[in-house]
Amino acid sequence: LAYEGYKMDDTVAISRNPNVVADEVTLAEIMRRDFWGLPMHGAGWTNKSFRPLTTWTFRLNYLLHGLESSGFFIANVFLHCVASLLVGQTAMSVAGLSGSWAAIASLFFGVHPVHT
């Protein structure tokens, strides 16, 4: 599965983010910076978009295959499929939906355009 290039804000969030591309990154550093790699506090502009789990997955992708965009694409599709399955599980266990209704909820979550 080949996927070429970054789209929209991926370049800033991934290839220019020190939490993703630095030689060494600590958990404390990830917690101090926003999604874009800018310091959350102090001088300078930041929109305070705090997404440490997303940044951590970007970092793991970077360590596995550098800035090759195909790896990021495949990992994100995989994580989205897992999240969709978890929606179905939650629909059954918490909401008490039957298996077919939970599958529909999972499918709607998986294909909804808000996730693009």
mmCIF file of N, CA and C in Angstrom:
data_model
loop_
_atom_site.group_PDB
_atom_site.id
_atom_site.type_symbol
_atom_site.label_atom_id
_atom_site.label_comp_id
_atom_site.label_asym_id
_atom_site.label_seq_id
_atom_site.Cartn_x
_atom_site.Cartn_y
_atom_site.Cartn_z
ATOM 1 N N LEU A 1 0.852 -1.173 0.000
ATOM 2 C CA LEU A 1 0.000 0.000 0.000
ATOM 3 C C LEU A 1 0.897 1.235 0.000
ATOM 4 N N ALA A 2 0.847 1.992 -1.060
ATOM 5 C CA ALA A 2 1.691 3.176 -1.179
ATOM 6 C C ALA A 2 0.853 4.439 -1.018
ATOM 7 N N TYR A 3 1.401 5.373 -0.297
ATOM 8 C CA TYR A 3 0.740 6.652 -0.071
ATOM 9 C C TYR A 3 1.845 7.695 -0.099
ATOM 10 N N GLU A 4 1.720 8.664 -0.976
ATOM 11 C CA GLU A 4 2.805 9.621 -1.163
ATOM 12 C C GLU A 4 2.469 10.990 -0.601
ATOM 13 N N GLY A 5 3.395 11.523 0.170
ATOM 14 C CA GLY A 5 3.317 12.900 0.616
ATOM 15 C C GLY A 5 2.407 13.157 1.795
ATOM 16 N N TYR A 6 2.640 14.293 2.402
ATOM 17 C CA TYR A 6 1.810 14.732 3.516
ATOM 18 C C TYR A 6 0.725 15.659 2.999
ATOM 19 N N LYS A 7 -0.384 15.705 3.698
ATOM 20 C CA LYS A 7 -1.512 16.533 3.299
ATOM 21 C C LYS A 7 -1.763 17.618 4.341
ATOM 22 N N MET A 8 -2.226 18.736 3.891
ATOM 23 C CA MET A 8 -2.642 19.860 4.727
ATOM 24 C C MET A 8 -1.596 20.218 5.789
ATOM 25 N N ASP A 9 -1.898 20.004 7.071
ATOM 26 C CA ASP A 9 -1.009 20.442 8.148
ATOM 27 C C ASP A 9 -0.045 19.354 8.627
ATOM 28 N N ASP A 10 0.029 18.222 7.910
ATOM 29 C CA ASP A 10 0.903 17.126 8.333
ATOM 30 C C ASP A 10 2.375 17.527 8.375
ATOM 31 N N THR A 11 2.801 18.362 7.449
ATOM 32 C CA THR A 11 4.208 18.767 7.412
ATOM 33 C C THR A 11 4.608 19.448 8.710
ATOM 34 N N VAL A 12 3.775 20.349 9.188
ATOM 35 C CA VAL A 12 4.080 21.067 10.424
ATOM 36 C C VAL A 12 3.956 20.135 11.637
ATOM 37 N N ALA A 13 2.895 19.355 11.679
ATOM 38 C CA ALA A 13 2.640 18.497 12.839
ATOM 39 C C ALA A 13 3.617 17.330 12.935
ATOM 40 N N ILE A 14 4.222 16.937 11.825
ATOM 41 C CA ILE A 14 5.109 15.779 11.837
ATOM 42 C C ILE A 14 6.556 16.172 11.555
ATOM 43 N N SER A 15 6.842 16.610 10.343
ATOM 44 C CA SER A 15 8.244 16.790 9.955
ATOM 45 C C SER A 15 8.920 18.004 10.585
ATOM 46 N N ARG A 16 8.161 18.965 11.075
ATOM 47 C CA ARG A 16 8.758 20.135 11.741
ATOM 48 C C ARG A 16 8.559 20.117 13.251
ATOM 49 N N ASN A 17 8.001 19.041 13.776
ATOM 50 C CA ASN A 17 7.712 18.946 15.204
ATOM 51 C C ASN A 17 8.897 18.317 15.934
ATOM 52 N N PRO A 18 9.548 19.061 16.834
ATOM 53 C CA PRO A 18 10.705 18.494 17.534
ATOM 54 C C PRO A 18 10.354 17.281 18.391
ATOM 55 N N ASN A 19 9.131 17.163 18.843
ATOM 56 C CA ASN A 19 8.735 15.976 19.609
ATOM 57 C C ASN A 19 8.683 14.733 18.731
ATOM 58 N N VAL A 20 8.615 14.911 17.437
ATOM 59 C CA VAL A 20 8.565 13.779 16.514
ATOM 60 C C VAL A 20 9.948 13.469 15.957
ATOM 61 N N VAL A 21 10.670 14.477 15.501
ATOM 62 C CA VAL A 21 11.894 14.232 14.733
ATOM 63 C C VAL A 21 13.206 14.434 15.495
ATOM 64 N N ALA A 22 13.164 14.854 16.746
ATOM 65 C CA ALA A 22 14.403 15.053 17.503
ATOM 66 C C ALA A 22 15.092 13.710 17.758
ATOM 67 N N ASP A 23 16.401 13.759 17.978
ATOM 68 C CA ASP A 23 17.148 12.525 18.245
ATOM 69 C C ASP A 23 16.649 11.830 19.505
ATOM 70 N N GLU A 24 16.392 12.599 20.547
ATOM 71 C CA GLU A 24 15.871 12.045 21.790
ATOM 72 C C GLU A 24 14.734 12.932 22.300
ATOM 73 N N VAL A 25 13.680 12.292 22.768
ATOM 74 C CA VAL A 25 12.515 13.009 23.290
ATOM 75 C C VAL A 25 12.076 12.313 24.574
ATOM 76 N N THR A 26 11.810 13.112 25.587
ATOM 77 C CA THR A 26 11.323 12.556 26.846
ATOM 78 C C THR A 26 9.804 12.741 26.938
ATOM 79 N N LEU A 27 9.197 11.969 27.807
ATOM 80 C CA LEU A 27 7.760 12.122 28.041
ATOM 81 C C LEU A 27 7.462 13.524 28.574
ATOM 82 N N ALA A 28 8.340 14.030 29.418
ATOM 83 C CA ALA A 28 8.154 15.382 29.958
ATOM 84 C C ALA A 28 8.125 16.417 28.829
ATOM 85 N N GLU A 29 8.970 16.224 27.826
ATOM 86 C CA GLU A 29 9.016 17.163 26.701
ATOM 87 C C GLU A 29 7.726 17.077 25.880
ATOM 88 N N ILE A 30 7.223 15.875 25.673
ATOM 89 C CA ILE A 30 5.957 15.717 24.948
ATOM 90 C C ILE A 30 4.827 16.404 25.712
ATOM 91 N N MET A 31 4.855 16.314 27.028
ATOM 92 C CA MET A 31 3.803 16.925 27.844
ATOM 93 C C MET A 31 3.918 18.450 27.910
ATOM 94 N N ARG A 32 5.093 19.005 27.588
ATOM 95 C CA ARG A 32 5.292 20.458 27.633
ATOM 96 C C ARG A 32 4.977 21.152 26.314
ATOM 97 N N ARG A 33 4.841 20.380 25.255
ATOM 98 C CA ARG A 33 4.630 20.996 23.939
ATOM 99 C C ARG A 33 3.237 20.653 23.400
ATOM 100 N N ASP A 34 2.740 21.525 22.514
ATOM 101 C CA ASP A 34 1.430 21.270 21.918
ATOM 102 C C ASP A 34 1.564 20.332 20.722
ATOM 103 N N PHE A 35 0.476 20.109 20.026
ATOM 104 C CA PHE A 35 0.418 19.213 18.874
ATOM 105 C C PHE A 35 1.417 19.611 17.789
ATOM 106 N N TRP A 36 1.723 20.885 17.687
ATOM 107 C CA TRP A 36 2.604 21.403 16.649
ATOM 108 C C TRP A 36 4.065 21.418 17.079
ATOM 109 N N GLY A 37 4.338 21.059 18.331
ATOM 110 C CA GLY A 37 5.704 21.072 18.842
ATOM 111 C C GLY A 37 6.116 22.384 19.459
ATOM 112 N N LEU A 38 5.168 23.288 19.646
ATOM 113 C CA LEU A 38 5.463 24.592 20.242
ATOM 114 C C LEU A 38 5.284 24.510 21.754
ATOM 115 N N PRO A 39 6.073 25.266 22.512
ATOM 116 C CA PRO A 39 5.918 25.259 23.969
ATOM 117 C C PRO A 39 4.516 25.707 24.378
ATOM 118 N N MET A 40 3.913 24.955 25.295
ATOM 119 C CA MET A 40 2.551 25.279 25.746
ATOM 120 C C MET A 40 2.509 26.553 26.589
ATOM 121 N N HIS A 41 3.584 26.864 27.265
ATOM 122 C CA HIS A 41 3.620 28.019 28.161
ATOM 123 C C HIS A 41 4.842 28.864 27.845
ATOM 124 N N GLY A 42 4.753 30.140 28.155
ATOM 125 C CA GLY A 42 5.875 31.045 27.924
ATOM 126 C C GLY A 42 5.611 31.944 26.739
ATOM 127 N N ALA A 43 6.674 32.549 26.255
ATOM 128 C CA ALA A 43 6.568 33.502 25.156
ATOM 129 C C ALA A 43 6.295 32.763 23.849
ATOM 130 N N GLY A 44 5.669 33.453 22.942
ATOM 131 C CA GLY A 44 5.402 32.884 21.629
ATOM 132 C C GLY A 44 3.967 32.418 21.483
ATOM 133 N N TRP A 45 3.581 32.256 20.237
ATOM 134 C CA TRP A 45 2.214 31.880 19.924
ATOM 135 C C TRP A 45 2.052 30.367 19.970
ATOM 136 N N THR A 46 0.947 29.919 20.492
ATOM 137 C CA THR A 46 0.519 28.524 20.405
ATOM 138 C C THR A 46 -0.991 28.484 20.561
ATOM 139 N N ASN A 47 -1.631 27.537 19.882
ATOM 140 C CA ASN A 47 -3.081 27.434 20.026
ATOM 141 C C ASN A 47 -3.471 26.461 21.135
ATOM 142 N N LYS A 48 -2.491 25.976 21.889
ATOM 143 C CA LYS A 48 -2.717 25.087 23.041
ATOM 144 C C LYS A 48 -3.443 23.798 22.641
ATOM 145 N N SER A 49 -3.182 23.298 21.446
ATOM 146 C CA SER A 49 -3.779 22.047 20.980
ATOM 147 C C SER A 49 -2.963 20.895 21.560
ATOM 148 N N PHE A 50 -3.396 20.385 22.687
ATOM 149 C CA PHE A 50 -2.647 19.399 23.455
ATOM 150 C C PHE A 50 -3.121 17.995 23.090
ATOM 151 N N ARG A 51 -2.300 17.244 22.340
ATOM 152 C CA ARG A 51 -2.643 15.884 21.912
ATOM 153 C C ARG A 51 -1.427 14.973 22.091
ATOM 154 N N PRO A 52 -1.036 14.687 23.325
ATOM 155 C CA PRO A 52 0.195 13.921 23.543
ATOM 156 C C PRO A 52 0.151 12.497 22.986
ATOM 157 N N LEU A 53 -0.994 11.841 23.000
ATOM 158 C CA LEU A 53 -1.075 10.483 22.459
ATOM 159 C C LEU A 53 -0.849 10.486 20.948
ATOM 160 N N THR A 54 -1.435 11.447 20.269
ATOM 161 C CA THR A 54 -1.218 11.573 18.826
ATOM 162 C C THR A 54 0.247 11.860 18.529
ATOM 163 N N THR A 55 0.837 12.783 19.277
ATOM 164 C CA THR A 55 2.248 13.103 19.082
ATOM 165 C C THR A 55 3.121 11.879 19.337
ATOM 166 N N TRP A 56 2.776 11.098 20.352
ATOM 167 C CA TRP A 56 3.534 9.883 20.669
ATOM 168 C C TRP A 56 3.436 8.871 19.531
ATOM 169 N N THR A 57 2.240 8.717 18.923
ATOM 170 C CA THR A 57 2.127 7.785 17.797
ATOM 171 C C THR A 57 2.913 8.290 16.593
ATOM 172 N N PHE A 58 2.941 9.614 16.374
ATOM 173 C CA PHE A 58 3.778 10.167 15.310
ATOM 174 C C PHE A 58 5.246 9.838 15.568
ATOM 175 N N ARG A 59 5.663 9.958 16.815
ATOM 176 C CA ARG A 59 7.047 9.666 17.189
ATOM 177 C C ARG A 59 7.382 8.191 16.928
ATOM 178 N N LEU A 60 6.491 7.289 17.314
ATOM 179 C CA LEU A 60 6.723 5.864 17.065
ATOM 180 C C LEU A 60 6.796 5.569 15.571
ATOM 181 N N ASN A 61 5.907 6.183 14.789
ATOM 182 C CA ASN A 61 5.968 6.030 13.332
ATOM 183 C C ASN A 61 7.297 6.514 12.787
ATOM 184 N N TYR A 62 7.749 7.656 13.267
ATOM 185 C CA TYR A 62 9.019 8.217 12.816
ATOM 186 C C TYR A 62 10.187 7.287 13.156
ATOM 187 N N LEU A 63 10.181 6.721 14.346
ATOM 188 C CA LEU A 63 11.251 5.805 14.740
ATOM 189 C C LEU A 63 11.235 4.527 13.909
ATOM 190 N N LEU A 64 10.073 4.099 13.468
ATOM 191 C CA LEU A 64 9.961 2.876 12.669
ATOM 192 C C LEU A 64 10.385 3.062 11.213
ATOM 193 N N HIS A 65 10.026 4.193 10.596
ATOM 194 C CA HIS A 65 10.297 4.342 9.167
ATOM 195 C C HIS A 65 10.598 5.769 8.730
ATOM 196 N N GLY A 66 11.110 6.582 9.633
ATOM 197 C CA GLY A 66 11.486 7.944 9.263
ATOM 198 C C GLY A 66 10.280 8.765 8.839
ATOM 199 N N LEU A 67 10.477 9.624 7.857
ATOM 200 C CA LEU A 67 9.401 10.501 7.402
ATOM 201 C C LEU A 67 8.651 9.938 6.199
ATOM 202 N N GLU A 68 8.800 8.643 5.937
ATOM 203 C CA GLU A 68 8.069 7.996 4.848
ATOM 204 C C GLU A 68 6.570 8.047 5.141
ATOM 205 N N SER A 69 5.824 8.753 4.310
ATOM 206 C CA SER A 69 4.412 9.005 4.594
ATOM 207 C C SER A 69 3.546 7.745 4.523
ATOM 208 N N SER A 70 3.944 6.732 3.776
ATOM 209 C CA SER A 70 3.153 5.497 3.691
ATOM 210 C C SER A 70 2.995 4.840 5.050
ATOM 211 N N GLY A 71 4.046 4.832 5.846
ATOM 212 C CA GLY A 71 3.981 4.230 7.172
ATOM 213 C C GLY A 71 3.010 4.950 8.081
ATOM 214 N N PHE A 72 2.996 6.269 8.016
ATOM 215 C CA PHE A 72 2.056 7.054 8.818
ATOM 216 C C PHE A 72 0.619 6.757 8.386
ATOM 217 N N PHE A 73 0.405 6.647 7.085
ATOM 218 C CA PHE A 73 -0.929 6.364 6.551
ATOM 219 C C PHE A 73 -1.421 4.990 7.014
ATOM 220 N N ILE A 74 -0.583 3.980 6.866
ATOM 221 C CA ILE A 74 -0.961 2.616 7.244
ATOM 222 C C ILE A 74 -1.241 2.531 8.748
ATOM 223 N N ALA A 75 -0.382 3.144 9.547
ATOM 224 C CA ALA A 75 -0.579 3.122 11.001
ATOM 225 C C ALA A 75 -1.883 3.813 11.389
ATOM 226 N N ASN A 76 -2.192 4.938 10.752
ATOM 227 C CA ASN A 76 -3.422 5.661 11.090
ATOM 228 C C ASN A 76 -4.671 4.903 10.652
ATOM 229 N N VAL A 77 -4.625 4.244 9.508
ATOM 230 C CA VAL A 77 -5.762 3.423 9.080
ATOM 231 C C VAL A 77 -5.957 2.277 10.073
ATOM 232 N N PHE A 78 -4.870 1.640 10.485
ATOM 233 C CA PHE A 78 -4.958 0.552 11.461
ATOM 234 C C PHE A 78 -5.562 1.043 12.781
ATOM 235 N N LEU A 79 -5.056 2.161 13.302
ATOM 236 C CA LEU A 79 -5.582 2.696 14.559
ATOM 237 C C LEU A 79 -7.050 3.092 14.438
ATOM 238 N N HIS A 80 -7.451 3.611 13.287
ATOM 239 C CA HIS A 80 -8.852 3.974 13.087
ATOM 240 C C HIS A 80 -9.739 2.726 13.059
ATOM 241 N N CYS A 81 -9.248 1.652 12.464
ATOM 242 C CA CYS A 81 -10.015 0.393 12.462
ATOM 243 C C CYS A 81 -10.169 -0.140 13.886
ATOM 244 N N VAL A 82 -9.101 -0.078 14.667
ATOM 245 C CA VAL A 82 -9.180 -0.516 16.066
ATOM 246 C C VAL A 82 -10.192 0.334 16.831
ATOM 247 N N ALA A 83 -10.145 1.651 16.639
ATOM 248 C CA ALA A 83 -11.096 2.541 17.318
ATOM 249 C C ALA A 83 -12.526 2.224 16.901
ATOM 250 N N SER A 84 -12.739 1.925 15.633
ATOM 251 C CA SER A 84 -14.079 1.581 15.157
ATOM 252 C C SER A 84 -14.581 0.301 15.811
ATOM 253 N N LEU A 85 -13.705 -0.693 15.947
ATOM 254 C CA LEU A 85 -14.092 -1.935 16.624
ATOM 255 C C LEU A 85 -14.408 -1.684 18.097
ATOM 256 N N LEU A 86 -13.644 -0.804 18.720
ATOM 257 C CA LEU A 86 -13.906 -0.474 20.123
ATOM 258 C C LEU A 86 -15.248 0.240 20.297
ATOM 259 N N VAL A 87 -15.644 1.027 19.311
ATOM 260 C CA VAL A 87 -16.967 1.656 19.356
ATOM 261 C C VAL A 87 -18.042 0.573 19.357
ATOM 262 N N GLY A 88 -17.879 -0.442 18.524
ATOM 263 C CA GLY A 88 -18.839 -1.544 18.497
ATOM 264 C C GLY A 88 -18.883 -2.297 19.815
ATOM 265 N N GLN A 89 -17.723 -2.573 20.397
ATOM 266 C CA GLN A 89 -17.656 -3.254 21.696
ATOM 267 C C GLN A 89 -18.340 -2.424 22.783
ATOM 268 N N THR A 90 -18.070 -1.134 22.772
ATOM 269 C CA THR A 90 -18.674 -0.235 23.760
ATOM 270 C C THR A 90 -20.186 -0.169 23.573
ATOM 271 N N ALA A 91 -20.630 -0.150 22.325
ATOM 272 C CA ALA A 91 -22.069 -0.116 22.054
ATOM 273 C C ALA A 91 -22.755 -1.357 22.622
ATOM 274 N N MET A 92 -22.077 -2.501 22.554
ATOM 275 C CA MET A 92 -22.676 -3.726 23.102
ATOM 276 C C MET A 92 -22.606 -3.762 24.627
ATOM 277 N N SER A 93 -21.452 -3.453 25.182
ATOM 278 C CA SER A 93 -21.275 -3.628 26.629
ATOM 279 C C SER A 93 -21.871 -2.490 27.457
ATOM 280 N N VAL A 94 -21.780 -1.267 26.990
ATOM 281 C CA VAL A 94 -22.273 -0.134 27.775
ATOM 282 C C VAL A 94 -23.703 0.231 27.394
ATOM 283 N N ALA A 95 -23.950 0.337 26.100
ATOM 284 C CA ALA A 95 -25.278 0.752 25.651
ATOM 285 C C ALA A 95 -26.248 -0.423 25.537
ATOM 286 N N GLY A 96 -25.727 -1.640 25.586
ATOM 287 C CA GLY A 96 -26.580 -2.813 25.531
ATOM 288 C C GLY A 96 -27.175 -3.097 24.165
ATOM 289 N N LEU A 97 -26.521 -2.609 23.099
ATOM 290 C CA LEU A 97 -27.027 -2.870 21.747
ATOM 291 C C LEU A 97 -26.737 -4.308 21.341
ATOM 292 N N SER A 98 -27.570 -4.837 20.467
ATOM 293 C CA SER A 98 -27.329 -6.178 19.942
ATOM 294 C C SER A 98 -26.122 -6.127 19.000
ATOM 295 N N GLY A 99 -25.623 -7.285 18.638
ATOM 296 C CA GLY A 99 -24.442 -7.356 17.782
ATOM 297 C C GLY A 99 -24.599 -6.644 16.460
ATOM 298 N N SER A 100 -25.777 -6.772 15.821
ATOM 299 C CA SER A 100 -25.960 -6.121 14.525
ATOM 300 C C SER A 100 -26.038 -4.599 14.658
ATOM 301 N N TRP A 101 -26.708 -4.095 15.711
ATOM 302 C CA TRP A 101 -26.751 -2.643 15.918
ATOM 303 C C TRP A 101 -25.374 -2.104 16.308
ATOM 304 N N ALA A 102 -24.637 -2.856 17.080
ATOM 305 C CA ALA A 102 -23.277 -2.440 17.440
ATOM 306 C C ALA A 102 -22.387 -2.408 16.198
ATOM 307 N N ALA A 103 -22.575 -3.365 15.299
ATOM 308 C CA ALA A 103 -21.806 -3.374 14.048
ATOM 309 C C ALA A 103 -22.142 -2.161 13.194
ATOM 310 N N ILE A 104 -23.416 -1.780 13.167
ATOM 311 C CA ILE A 104 -23.824 -0.588 12.416
ATOM 312 C C ILE A 104 -23.199 0.662 13.033
ATOM 313 N N ALA A 105 -23.212 0.751 14.368
ATOM 314 C CA ALA A 105 -22.585 1.899 15.045
ATOM 315 C C ALA A 105 -21.093 1.951 14.717
ATOM 316 N N SER A 106 -20.456 0.793 14.743
ATOM 317 C CA SER A 106 -19.033 0.712 14.432
ATOM 318 C C SER A 106 -18.761 1.139 12.991
ATOM 319 N N LEU A 107 -19.605 0.682 12.080
ATOM 320 C CA LEU A 107 -19.467 1.038 10.670
ATOM 321 C C LEU A 107 -19.670 2.534 10.453
ATOM 322 N N PHE A 108 -20.704 3.105 11.054
ATOM 323 C CA PHE A 108 -20.939 4.543 10.925
ATOM 324 C C PHE A 108 -19.752 5.346 11.465
ATOM 325 N N PHE A 109 -19.225 4.925 12.604
ATOM 326 C CA PHE A 109 -18.054 5.611 13.158
ATOM 327 C C PHE A 109 -16.881 5.512 12.181
ATOM 328 N N GLY A 110 -16.699 4.339 11.613
ATOM 329 C CA GLY A 110 -15.555 4.120 10.721
ATOM 330 C C GLY A 110 -15.587 4.923 9.442
ATOM 331 N N VAL A 111 -16.765 5.140 8.892
ATOM 332 C CA VAL A 111 -16.855 5.801 7.582
ATOM 333 C C VAL A 111 -17.317 7.257 7.658
ATOM 334 N N HIS A 112 -17.631 7.745 8.843
ATOM 335 C CA HIS A 112 -18.134 9.130 8.947
ATOM 336 C C HIS A 112 -17.082 10.121 8.460
ATOM 337 N N PRO A 113 -17.462 11.080 7.637
ATOM 338 C CA PRO A 113 -16.493 12.015 7.054
ATOM 339 C C PRO A 113 -15.817 12.955 8.044
ATOM 340 N N VAL A 114 -16.301 13.049 9.261
ATOM 341 C CA VAL A 114 -15.649 13.926 10.233
ATOM 342 C C VAL A 114 -14.234 13.428 10.535
ATOM 343 N N HIS A 115 -13.950 12.171 10.263
ATOM 344 C CA HIS A 115 -12.650 11.582 10.578
ATOM 345 C C HIS A 115 -11.617 11.788 9.474
ATOM 346 N N THR A 116 -11.934 12.540 8.445
ATOM 347 C CA THR A 116 -10.968 12.742 7.358
ATOM 348 C C THR A 116 -10.071 13.908 7.650
#
